[in-house]
Amino acid sequence: MAKIPNVSIDLWKNLYSAALKFKDLKPWETFEDTQIFGVKDPVSAQMGYGCILGSLGEVLALCLYRGAEGFSIHQKMQKGNIKKNEMLVIQNCLMAEFTNQGFLEKADMEVIQKLGHHFRGPKAWPFFRSYLPDHLPWYLTESEVSFLTFALSCACDVAVNTKSGQININEKSNQIFCYAQKNESEIVTPIFETRWEPHPIYRPEPFPPFQVDSERITLIKTTSLKENDVWEAGSFFLPMTIMDRDRPYIPRFVLIVDRHSGFILKGEVVSPEKSLPQSLGEAILDSIENYQALPKEIHIREESVVTSLSPFAKSLGIQFKSVERLVEVSRAWKEIEKFSKRKEFPEGFPKIDEDREINDAGERLPIKIPDRRAIEGTLFEMEQALDEKEFKSKEEFEEWLEGVNKKQEFKKAPPKNALNVSQRIMYEAWDAEDPQRRIELAEKALVVSPECADAYNLLAEESAETTEEALDLYQKGMEAGEKSLGSQFIKENSGHFWGMIETRPYMRAREGVARSLWTLGKHDDAIIHYNALLKLNPNDNQGIRYSLLSCLGELGRFEEMEKLMRGGYEDDCAPEWLYTKALLTFAKEGNSSSASADLKKAWDENKHVPDYLLGRKKIPYLLPDRIQLGGEDEAYCYASSFMDTWKRVSGSLNWLQREILKLIPPKIGRNEPCFCGSGKKYKKCCENKINYS
């Protein structure tokens, strides 16, 4: 079972003392999260790399990255080379954060009570955690408490001396200003030694050799086995934690899949103590023994794993090959994810709370939400049927339509061409629940007509392993759509797309191209496509304007954002429009009455957004496919897309916090200092400014 480490109260006292001194200095007012300084652990001599967070007000913390590995993670994060869903499983750092009381656990509160501390207000409560790859953030050990205490003292020193101009930690490129403790000095009030050191180079430790059971190998080699073609071997982290060790961990799930049939030969949760090559090698051996089959090739994504397993592969006469994409492993994993969604989600995952049907076993069945593209199939069939009809009068048309409404069906028109047949197959694919079936139908549609853009769209969504692969498929879909529609049609009907059913697959493909280009860092190209989509369909049924607005915001292109917002969407009441409008007004005018009025209008439409922008609530790990207008899901989806835009505007989050406090007055005595920070008593300051409506 998971255990909370024992730490002496004296060590906790030192840590809280250093943390409160750090908070009082407000070093985030001087530092950016791109700046880093070095700290040498006085006990272990391990190097740590401190990063002060909070320049934008959303997180107030010192993050101490451990060793060259931690430093490399920080650098990748600054370059945007780490996916959001990978953040938790790769971190290697210690964190001293100031947060709200609601984030503290019972053990944290017990330490605070023993020390006799009293904290009040948002982002006032010290919160300490240790992060290790593949593990849940956990309580500090005694050695970690000592290291973090020393790092906080170093952070205070670098903050004071940077503010006074005595230190410039950016002075030397590719070097880090580092702290070490002089012999015999105290950890809380240490005497420092400082020096410049080059950026550390992270060289991952090679995997240990695969521990193979020679008797099993001998038995396999002397047994008559069926020949198989290709297997795939891969792994994923499950969205859950296991508490059967001293420290909770995120379990790895290994999969061995037959590439030809898609059959799962082996799937299991593996021990965190085992290396990835050891876990995959043992799973491969189990599969060979259980199914009495020997593959010619086994495909694995990681080159380092292939290298580690090469002696094992050679002993069995199997070729291990490193490939970018494990198609069948990914499909199998999606099936496992689909099943897991019927169970209880871990914290941070969205839930569906609506009433669900119950089966004969008394279990609640998952809600099947129809795909919007499958519903579109009815409109497609209606349009095809109307093209076949020749109504002599309005009355004849209305009579036909009334008959359709009564019967809830109509006779389908025969297909005009191969593309019609393919598109019907695709509407069937969009409606299919089985991912494998959907992909098979998409591939079938392309055999019937290579001009079926929607087939490429589905394959990009559900079979592409990388963004590059998805982009390639979306581009093929866009080209197929352009070919099927024709350049003359596109030119003549620009401005009226989407209302014409046949244009929608092309529009979906082009939106996928834009989204993929943005993810790959080709920002200008992505924005060109987004603007082109809005020109083709100014009514914007796809919500392209929200994606474009977010992209422009991340790049700080505020003038283009203002131009877009004046482009005929003035009545839009989505958070993307209203909260962003308030932000742009603040960026242009500062704390003006217009900015406050714009924010009040946004807040009236969705009161949950500030909680996620200000970090009072955490944005969930996964975002939903559908949202409720005015709901929390709409709020955290907005915050996820536009947080970077808010960060670009200096002082915007502090302004947001002050303005929201005026709309939702805190529980505060009339004679207490006002929450706005003016130094006046509440009754003499903001009490009469509050809008209690």
XYZ file of C-alpha atoms in Angstrom:
693
model
C 0.000 0.000 0.000
C 1.075 3.578 -0.624
C 2.856 5.160 2.325
C 3.383 8.777 3.283
C 7.110 9.237 4.106
C 8.048 10.137 7.669
C 9.596 13.599 7.900
C 10.676 15.250 11.154
C 8.786 18.356 12.238
C 12.073 20.311 12.333
C 12.662 19.667 8.634
C 9.087 20.703 7.853
C 9.630 23.889 9.887
C 12.697 24.747 7.816
C 10.872 24.088 4.543
C 7.832 26.213 5.445
C 10.106 29.010 6.678
C 12.032 29.057 3.379
C 8.804 28.816 1.350
C 7.149 31.760 3.122
C 10.258 33.908 2.696
C 10.202 32.978 -1.016
C 6.526 33.970 -1.286
C 7.054 37.299 0.490
C 9.738 38.258 -2.060
C 7.306 37.637 -4.963
C 10.149 36.576 -7.297
C 7.674 35.800 -10.108
C 7.397 39.557 -10.625
C 11.030 39.519 -11.800
C 11.401 36.105 -13.445
C 9.968 34.381 -16.503
C 9.409 30.623 -16.535
C 12.019 30.316 -19.294
C 14.782 31.373 -16.873
C 16.624 28.733 -14.884
C 19.333 28.584 -12.196
C 21.290 25.625 -10.827
C 21.254 24.198 -7.278
C 23.607 21.513 -5.953
C 22.061 19.291 -3.275
C 24.268 19.664 -0.157
C 23.673 16.019 0.793
C 23.668 13.963 -2.416
C 25.555 16.462 -4.643
C 22.833 15.973 -7.292
C 22.213 19.034 -9.471
C 18.774 20.558 -9.636
C 17.549 23.318 -11.943
C 15.155 25.869 -10.475
C 12.401 27.550 -12.446
C 10.243 30.273 -10.847
C 6.628 30.145 -12.068
C 4.039 32.881 -11.695
C 4.920 35.794 -13.972
C 1.363 35.644 -15.329
C -0.299 34.970 -11.988
C -1.810 31.569 -12.845
C 0.652 29.421 -10.819
C 2.931 30.646 -8.014
C 5.695 28.104 -7.508
C 9.310 27.015 -7.559
C 9.822 23.961 -9.743
C 13.141 22.176 -9.146
C 13.974 19.869 -12.065
C 16.251 17.012 -11.025
C 19.443 16.290 -12.920
C 20.111 16.407 -16.650
C 16.875 14.489 -17.281
C 14.786 17.129 -15.524
C 16.618 19.932 -17.337
C 15.932 18.298 -20.713
C 12.228 18.025 -19.846
C 12.112 21.763 -19.047
C 13.761 22.570 -22.382
C 11.323 20.368 -24.305
C 8.367 21.997 -22.548
C 9.621 25.468 -23.480
C 9.841 24.373 -27.124
C 6.387 22.768 -27.033
C 7.800 19.318 -27.776
C 5.810 17.489 -25.104
C 2.181 16.488 -25.567
C -0.278 17.426 -22.857
C -1.157 13.800 -22.126
C 2.543 12.985 -21.596
C 3.182 15.682 -18.967
C 2.410 13.592 -15.910
C 4.327 10.464 -16.898
C 7.636 12.165 -17.741
C 8.123 14.791 -14.990
C 11.142 14.537 -12.688
C 11.058 17.467 -10.266
C 10.199 18.823 -6.823
C 7.497 21.454 -6.561
C 6.841 24.148 -3.954
C 3.559 25.768 -4.934
C 1.169 28.250 -3.335
C -2.370 27.144 -3.986
C -5.899 27.160 -2.599
C -6.783 25.223 0.532
C -8.998 22.821 -1.411
C -5.971 21.224 -3.120
C -4.344 20.196 0.183
C -4.721 16.676 1.554
C -5.260 15.668 5.173
C -1.521 14.994 5.691
C -0.652 18.502 4.455
C -3.137 20.101 6.856
C -1.787 18.084 9.783
C 1.740 19.461 9.220
C 0.425 23.022 8.987
C -1.514 22.586 12.227
C 1.530 21.147 14.038
C 3.606 24.134 12.939
C 0.908 26.557 14.107
C 0.630 28.311 10.754
C -2.528 30.098 9.619
C -3.141 30.923 5.949
C -6.042 32.671 4.343
C -7.139 33.475 0.817
C -6.431 32.177 -2.686
C -2.944 30.913 -3.562
C -1.779 31.353 0.026
C -1.320 27.719 1.108
C 2.129 26.099 0.688
C 1.873 22.795 -1.173
C 4.858 20.485 -1.729
C 5.053 17.470 -4.037
C 7.600 15.152 -5.632
C 7.250 14.136 -9.287
C 8.893 11.052 -10.786
C 8.401 9.560 -14.263
C 5.531 7.057 -14.441
C 4.385 7.946 -10.893
C 1.669 9.979 -9.254
C 2.806 13.262 -7.615
C 3.572 12.255 -4.019
C 4.608 13.530 -0.600
C 8.250 14.496 -0.023
C 10.845 12.299 1.662
C 13.265 13.764 4.233
C 16.048 14.095 1.645
C 13.649 15.813 -0.779
C 12.499 18.223 1.953
C 16.135 19.192 2.640
C 16.932 19.647 -1.065
C 13.823 21.759 -1.702
C 14.522 23.880 1.406
C 18.009 24.687 0.126
C 16.653 25.386 -3.375
C 14.096 27.866 -1.976
C 16.904 29.673 -0.129
C 18.870 29.842 -3.388
C 15.773 31.133 -5.196
C 15.428 33.928 -2.627
C 19.071 34.901 -3.109
C 18.898 34.906 -6.898
C 15.666 36.923 -6.766
C 17.086 39.610 -4.453
C 20.344 39.922 -6.373
C 18.655 39.905 -9.772
C 16.302 42.692 -8.688
C 19.262 44.768 -7.405
C 21.195 44.168 -10.614
C 24.038 42.233 -8.989
C 23.203 39.022 -10.871
C 22.116 38.468 -14.461
C 21.393 34.769 -14.929
C 20.973 35.324 -18.678
C 24.441 36.830 -19.006
C 26.125 33.789 -20.533
C 24.500 31.799 -23.309
C 24.414 28.009 -22.937
C 25.543 28.330 -19.321
C 23.667 28.223 -16.026
C 24.310 30.281 -12.897
C 24.648 27.621 -10.158
C 24.535 27.605 -6.357
C 26.323 25.294 -3.925
C 26.450 25.332 -0.129
C 29.689 26.186 1.646
C 30.848 23.607 4.152
C 29.220 23.655 7.597
C 26.653 26.357 6.727
C 22.961 26.023 7.595
C 20.473 24.810 4.974
C 17.872 27.474 5.894
C 20.357 30.375 6.038
C 23.232 28.973 3.982
C 26.447 30.595 2.810
C 26.574 30.193 -0.950
C 29.236 29.437 -3.477
C 28.266 30.364 -7.039
C 29.704 29.529 -10.440
C 28.729 29.216 -14.093
C 28.296 25.726 -15.526
C 27.458 24.551 -19.076
C 24.005 23.215 -19.894
C 23.841 19.557 -18.833
C 23.573 16.972 -21.584
C 21.039 14.253 -20.934
C 22.156 10.808 -22.026
C 19.459 8.261 -21.185
C 20.703 5.158 -19.424
C 20.659 2.149 -21.763
C 18.126 -0.505 -20.917
C 19.508 -3.415 -18.885
C 20.032 -6.622 -20.905
C 16.928 -8.724 -21.425
C 16.904 -11.485 -18.803
C 15.938 -14.482 -20.871
C 15.060 -17.937 -19.559
C 17.398 -20.196 -21.575
C 15.252 -23.264 -20.881
C 12.203 -21.568 -22.419
C 14.221 -20.594 -25.487
C 15.523 -24.145 -25.910
C 12.035 -25.599 -25.579
C 10.629 -23.155 -28.154
C 13.424 -23.972 -30.621
C 12.799 -27.718 -30.300
C 9.014 -27.406 -30.689
C 7.222 -27.495 -34.021
C 5.529 -24.105 -34.307
C 3.191 -22.534 -36.851
C 4.714 -19.796 -38.962
C 3.176 -16.335 -38.612
C 3.929 -13.275 -40.672
C 4.221 -10.100 -38.532
C 3.378 -9.260 -34.928
C 3.314 -5.828 -33.329
C 4.530 -5.137 -29.778
C 3.787 -1.873 -27.999
C 2.775 -0.299 -24.711
C 0.635 2.497 -23.265
C 0.085 4.076 -19.873
C -3.343 3.394 -18.406
C -5.380 6.423 -17.216
C -5.348 5.241 -13.590
C -3.061 4.812 -10.576
C -2.122 1.680 -8.615
C -1.452 1.964 -4.890
C 0.249 -1.388 -4.148
C 3.747 0.133 -3.742
C 5.116 2.675 -1.282
C 4.581 5.256 -3.996
C 1.504 5.205 -6.304
C 2.367 4.658 -9.961
C 0.746 4.907 -13.380
C 0.708 1.374 -14.808
C 2.079 0.434 -18.193
C -0.012 -1.891 -20.367
C 1.795 -4.038 -22.962
C 0.115 -5.399 -26.080
C 1.173 -8.073 -28.553
C -1.065 -8.091 -31.654
C -1.078 -10.148 -34.848
C -0.835 -7.585 -37.646
C -2.742 -9.638 -40.220
C -5.797 -10.535 -38.111
C -5.693 -7.772 -35.494
C -6.049 -10.485 -32.835
C -4.661 -9.543 -29.405
C -2.196 -12.259 -28.452
C -1.222 -10.760 -25.113
C -2.323 -7.795 -23.069
C -1.360 -7.182 -19.475
C -0.429 -4.604 -16.859
C 3.278 -4.909 -16.048
C 5.272 -4.253 -12.899
C 6.861 -0.783 -12.684
C 10.176 -2.399 -11.733
C 10.460 -4.071 -15.142
C 12.043 -2.228 -18.045
C 10.085 -1.861 -21.266
C 12.277 -4.370 -23.182
C 11.910 -6.911 -20.361
C 8.115 -6.463 -20.295
C 7.734 -6.740 -24.070
C 10.194 -9.641 -24.331
C 8.342 -11.685 -21.717
C 4.994 -10.907 -23.364
C 6.382 -12.070 -26.728
C 7.605 -15.326 -25.164
C 4.198 -15.903 -23.555
C 2.477 -15.320 -26.916
C 4.754 -17.761 -28.721
C 4.122 -20.468 -26.099
C 0.374 -19.871 -25.754
C -0.375 -19.843 -29.486
C 2.372 -22.237 -30.616
C 3.318 -19.788 -33.361
C 6.541 -18.036 -34.346
C 6.406 -14.751 -36.310
C 8.904 -13.851 -39.011
C 8.986 -10.229 -37.868
C 8.010 -8.259 -34.767
C 7.469 -4.518 -35.141
C 8.301 -2.223 -32.216
C 8.190 1.559 -32.150
C 11.278 2.317 -30.022
C 14.685 1.781 -31.650
C 16.312 1.470 -28.197
C 13.996 -1.440 -27.324
C 14.811 -3.206 -30.605
C 18.522 -2.834 -29.810
C 18.053 -4.205 -26.293
C 16.083 -7.225 -27.538
C 18.300 -8.012 -30.545
C 20.186 -10.922 -28.857
C 16.836 -12.433 -27.848
C 15.516 -11.996 -31.408
C 18.639 -13.579 -32.864
C 18.343 -16.620 -30.594
C 14.836 -17.310 -31.956
C 15.552 -16.359 -35.556
C 13.016 -13.510 -35.507
C 13.660 -10.124 -37.086
C 12.811 -7.211 -34.780
C 12.115 -4.017 -36.704
C 11.648 -0.417 -35.519
C 8.658 1.270 -37.196
C 6.979 4.651 -36.693
C 3.456 3.289 -36.686
C 1.939 0.243 -34.971
C -1.441 0.151 -36.697
C -2.979 -2.890 -35.010
C -1.608 -2.078 -31.553
C -3.187 1.372 -31.816
C -6.509 -0.086 -32.918
C -6.453 -2.561 -30.059
C -5.641 0.201 -27.598
C -8.563 2.283 -28.847
C -10.841 -0.683 -28.191
C -9.470 -0.961 -24.650
C -9.983 2.785 -24.137
C -13.518 2.457 -25.451
C -14.236 -0.290 -22.924
C -12.624 1.697 -20.111
C -15.014 4.564 -20.769
C -17.844 2.356 -19.563
C -16.197 2.176 -16.168
C -15.521 4.855 -13.572
C -13.091 7.515 -14.771
C -10.109 8.555 -12.659
C -10.053 12.112 -11.333
C -9.586 14.673 -14.073
C -11.474 12.747 -16.754
C -14.850 14.006 -18.006
C -17.931 12.050 -16.968
C -21.300 11.577 -18.603
C -23.918 12.027 -15.916
C -27.094 11.612 -17.937
C -29.471 8.751 -17.198
C -28.513 5.563 -19.014
C -30.364 2.411 -19.942
C -29.848 -0.663 -17.745
C -29.246 -4.131 -19.198
C -30.510 -7.498 -17.893
C -27.556 -7.741 -15.494
C -28.477 -4.435 -13.895
C -25.502 -2.615 -15.431
C -25.821 0.862 -16.863
C -25.140 0.875 -20.581
C -23.005 3.571 -22.182
C -24.886 6.314 -23.957
C -24.558 6.149 -27.724
C -24.319 9.697 -29.008
C -24.819 9.717 -32.778
C -21.991 11.107 -34.846
C -23.100 14.383 -36.444
C -21.665 13.214 -39.747
C -23.845 10.085 -39.644
C -26.920 12.256 -39.069
C -25.856 14.253 -42.121
C -26.495 11.087 -44.150
C -30.240 11.678 -43.911
C -29.833 15.121 -45.499
C -27.656 13.565 -48.185
C -30.322 10.986 -49.043
C -33.044 13.636 -48.990
C -31.088 15.775 -51.434
C -30.485 12.797 -53.717
C -34.186 11.909 -53.642
C -35.223 15.493 -54.436
C -32.905 15.561 -57.447
C -34.821 12.580 -58.852
C -38.208 14.272 -58.422
C -39.832 16.745 -60.794
C -42.577 18.567 -58.911
C -45.130 20.375 -61.086
C -46.263 22.648 -58.277
C -45.538 23.813 -54.762
C -48.539 21.831 -53.535
C -47.148 18.620 -55.020
C -43.834 19.180 -53.212
C -45.568 19.880 -49.892
C -47.693 16.725 -50.312
C -44.545 14.660 -50.890
C -42.831 16.235 -47.880
C -45.851 15.584 -45.649
C -45.785 11.920 -46.684
C -42.096 11.701 -45.762
C -42.767 13.240 -42.334
C -45.576 10.755 -41.627
C -43.655 7.659 -42.707
C -40.291 8.919 -41.379
C -38.713 7.428 -44.488
C -38.534 7.842 -48.233
C -37.368 5.867 -51.238
C -33.663 6.308 -51.754
C -32.584 7.491 -55.167
C -30.218 5.258 -57.147
C -26.589 6.435 -56.971
C -25.524 8.800 -59.730
C -21.879 7.772 -59.746
C -19.137 5.946 -57.828
C -18.620 8.932 -55.501
C -22.269 8.728 -54.408
C -21.772 5.063 -53.556
C -18.594 5.867 -51.598
C -20.270 8.667 -49.668
C -23.116 6.357 -48.635
C -20.504 3.889 -47.379
C -18.931 6.706 -45.376
C -22.207 7.667 -43.699
C -22.469 4.025 -42.667
C -18.887 4.231 -41.384
C -19.564 7.376 -39.325
C -22.472 5.564 -37.688
C -20.538 2.356 -36.892
C -19.450 1.893 -33.257
C -16.639 -0.593 -33.932
C -13.430 1.331 -34.822
C -12.133 -1.550 -36.919
C -15.396 -1.628 -38.879
C -15.216 2.135 -39.464
C -11.697 1.873 -40.892
C -12.653 -1.087 -43.086
C -15.588 0.869 -44.519
C -13.376 3.895 -45.207
C -10.897 1.705 -47.076
C -13.802 0.155 -49.002
C -15.083 3.623 -49.927
C -11.685 4.540 -51.414
C -11.692 1.381 -53.520
C -15.075 2.420 -54.949
C -14.007 6.041 -55.492
C -10.562 7.555 -54.784
C -12.287 10.960 -54.751
C -14.086 10.241 -51.459
C -12.682 12.952 -49.170
C -14.528 11.695 -46.080
C -12.741 8.334 -46.297
C -9.404 10.119 -45.913
C -10.883 12.172 -43.062
C -11.859 9.080 -41.089
C -8.508 7.380 -41.678
C -6.700 10.526 -40.526
C -8.749 10.584 -37.320
C -8.664 6.907 -36.449
C -5.672 5.201 -38.052
C -2.929 7.841 -38.207
C -0.207 7.273 -35.608
C 1.424 10.694 -35.929
C 0.381 14.224 -36.837
C 2.479 13.941 -39.998
C 0.497 10.884 -41.095
C -2.777 12.636 -40.292
C -1.703 15.679 -42.321
C -0.855 13.494 -45.308
C -4.298 11.857 -45.201
C -6.130 15.162 -44.735
C -4.223 16.646 -47.691
C -5.238 13.679 -49.843
C -8.825 14.242 -48.686
C -8.656 17.926 -49.580
C -7.221 17.122 -53.017
C -9.917 14.496 -53.564
C -12.591 17.020 -52.584
C -11.183 19.668 -54.931
C -11.146 17.162 -57.777
C -14.713 15.948 -57.188
C -16.148 19.458 -56.834
C -14.120 21.065 -59.605
C -12.365 24.420 -59.593
C -15.236 26.156 -61.401
C -17.779 24.948 -58.811
C -15.555 26.134 -55.946
C -15.116 29.536 -57.550
C -18.820 30.040 -58.314
C -20.100 28.849 -54.934
C -17.518 30.410 -52.632
C -19.416 31.984 -49.753
C -22.169 29.358 -49.809
C -20.277 26.197 -48.858
C -21.536 23.854 -46.137
C -25.132 24.618 -47.080
C -24.424 22.314 -50.020
C -24.029 18.793 -48.637
C -21.480 17.750 -51.241
C -19.014 20.424 -50.021
C -18.837 19.194 -46.437
C -16.299 16.356 -46.829
C -13.923 18.820 -48.513
C -14.470 21.373 -45.724
C -13.757 18.729 -43.080
C -10.554 17.688 -44.842
C -9.312 21.268 -45.157
C -10.041 21.948 -41.480
C -7.984 18.829 -40.654
C -5.133 20.147 -42.787
C -5.182 23.478 -40.942
C -5.298 21.826 -37.523
C -2.433 19.439 -38.354
C -0.276 22.213 -39.792
C -0.746 24.228 -36.599
C 0.251 21.254 -34.434
C 3.398 20.798 -36.519
C 4.367 24.439 -35.977
C 3.520 25.613 -39.523
C 1.449 28.450 -38.118
C 1.242 30.796 -41.104
C 0.144 27.979 -43.415
C -2.520 26.904 -40.922
C -3.910 30.436 -40.659
C -4.103 30.697 -44.474
C -6.309 27.583 -44.546
C -8.509 28.789 -41.671
C -9.096 32.121 -43.437
C -9.873 30.310 -46.692
C -12.474 28.159 -44.914
C -14.196 31.256 -43.532
C -14.225 32.777 -47.018
C -15.872 29.632 -48.412
C -18.426 29.561 -45.581
C -18.829 32.933 -43.806
C -21.685 31.460 -41.740
C -19.002 29.238 -40.159
C -21.003 26.141 -39.298
C -17.731 24.420 -38.360
C -16.674 26.958 -35.706
C -13.499 27.799 -37.637
C -13.498 31.335 -36.231
C -12.842 29.976 -32.727
C -9.821 27.958 -33.873
C -8.483 30.904 -35.867
C -9.002 33.275 -32.946
C -7.077 30.945 -30.630
C -4.215 30.606 -33.121
C -3.922 34.345 -33.622
C -3.993 34.828 -29.863
C -1.155 32.382 -29.262
C 0.911 34.351 -31.803
C -0.012 37.699 -30.241
C -1.577 38.972 -33.485
C -4.199 41.065 -31.698
C -5.014 43.397 -34.605
C -6.003 40.419 -36.753
C -8.085 39.104 -33.848
C -9.970 42.410 -33.637
C -10.540 42.388 -37.392
C -11.915 38.849 -37.211
C -14.242 39.770 -34.337
C -15.657 42.635 -36.393
C -16.347 40.290 -39.299
C -20.054 39.692 -38.777
C -20.139 37.648 -35.580
C -21.089 40.472 -33.199
C -23.973 38.494 -31.676
C -21.813 35.489 -30.789
C -22.254 34.685 -27.084
C -19.651 31.890 -26.807
C -16.822 32.320 -24.259
C -14.363 32.266 -27.172
C -15.928 35.502 -28.343
C -17.017 37.312 -25.191
C -14.106 36.581 -22.848
C -11.610 37.143 -25.648
C -13.281 40.446 -26.520
C -12.906 41.541 -22.888
C -9.233 40.512 -22.983
C -8.588 42.499 -26.182
C -10.286 45.563 -24.711
C -8.096 45.277 -21.611
C -4.971 44.827 -23.781
C -5.856 48.010 -25.687
C -7.286 50.247 -22.943
C -6.084 48.742 -19.670
C -8.446 48.694 -16.675
C -11.173 50.718 -18.381
C -14.917 50.802 -17.913
C -15.300 49.276 -21.402
C -13.102 46.323 -20.459
C -15.084 45.804 -17.250
C -18.380 45.984 -19.150
C -17.169 43.451 -21.721
C -16.049 41.115 -18.934
C -19.392 41.473 -17.133
C -21.205 40.497 -20.350
C -18.965 37.432 -20.731
C -19.432 36.464 -17.078
C -23.220 36.672 -17.432
C -23.045 34.031 -20.198
C -20.648 31.652 -18.398
C -19.598 32.176 -14.791
C -17.219 29.181 -14.694
C -14.500 30.441 -17.043
C -12.521 32.532 -14.473
C -12.150 29.514 -12.178
C -10.166 27.693 -14.884
C -8.217 30.694 -16.179
C -7.135 31.602 -12.639
C -6.232 28.040 -11.658
C -8.907 27.692 -8.983
C -10.031 24.572 -10.799
C -7.885 22.261 -12.902
C -8.588 21.748 -16.574
C -9.482 18.053 -17.066
C -7.019 15.658 -18.628
C -9.377 14.881 -21.522
C -11.791 17.335 -23.145
C -15.319 16.278 -24.159
C -16.582 16.010 -27.734
C -19.731 17.941 -26.846
C -20.339 20.758 -24.376
C -23.231 22.357 -22.535
C -23.781 26.051 -23.218
C -22.964 28.004 -20.079
C -21.618 24.855 -18.403
C -18.305 24.023 -16.793
C -17.261 21.883 -19.767
C -17.651 24.912 -22.041
C -15.539 26.912 -19.562
C -12.592 24.532 -19.316
C -12.575 23.956 -23.078
C -12.221 27.732 -23.499
C -9.462 27.934 -20.888
C -7.589 25.063 -22.543
C -7.588 26.873 -25.916
C -7.097 30.482 -24.801
C -4.900 30.282 -21.688
C -1.790 31.134 -23.734
C -3.545 34.192 -25.174
C -4.346 35.494 -21.695
C -0.760 34.865 -20.628
C 0.450 37.075 -23.479
C -1.326 40.136 -22.075
C 0.604 41.440 -19.088
C -1.538 41.834 -15.965
C -4.651 40.351 -17.577
C -5.125 37.508 -15.101
C -4.631 39.802 -12.101
C -7.172 42.170 -13.639
C -9.578 39.267 -14.208
C -9.249 38.207 -10.573
C -9.938 41.727 -9.277
C -12.935 42.212 -11.568
C -14.487 38.862 -10.679
C -14.128 39.676 -6.974
C -16.281 42.735 -7.632
C -18.908 40.515 -9.228
C -18.676 37.848 -6.497
C -17.751 39.649 -3.283
C -15.641 37.552 -0.886
C -16.675 36.954 2.715
C -14.758 39.768 4.350
C -15.318 41.991 7.347
C -16.023 45.680 6.715
C -13.010 46.705 8.787
C -10.581 44.237 7.184
C -8.092 45.254 4.465
C -9.794 45.380 1.064
C -9.230 42.424 -1.267
C -8.171 44.744 -4.119
C -4.844 45.457 -2.420
C -5.349 49.209 -2.010
C -4.419 49.116 1.674
C -7.711 50.734 2.670
C -10.395 49.106 4.769
C -13.019 47.205 2.788
C -15.832 49.579 3.885
C -13.831 52.573 2.643
C -12.872 50.968 -0.660
C -14.710 48.352 -2.722
C -17.764 47.643 -0.558
C -19.877 50.193 -2.398
C -18.511 49.203 -5.812
C -19.780 45.619 -5.657
C -22.498 44.660 -8.108
C -24.649 42.384 -5.924
C -27.061 41.631 -8.751
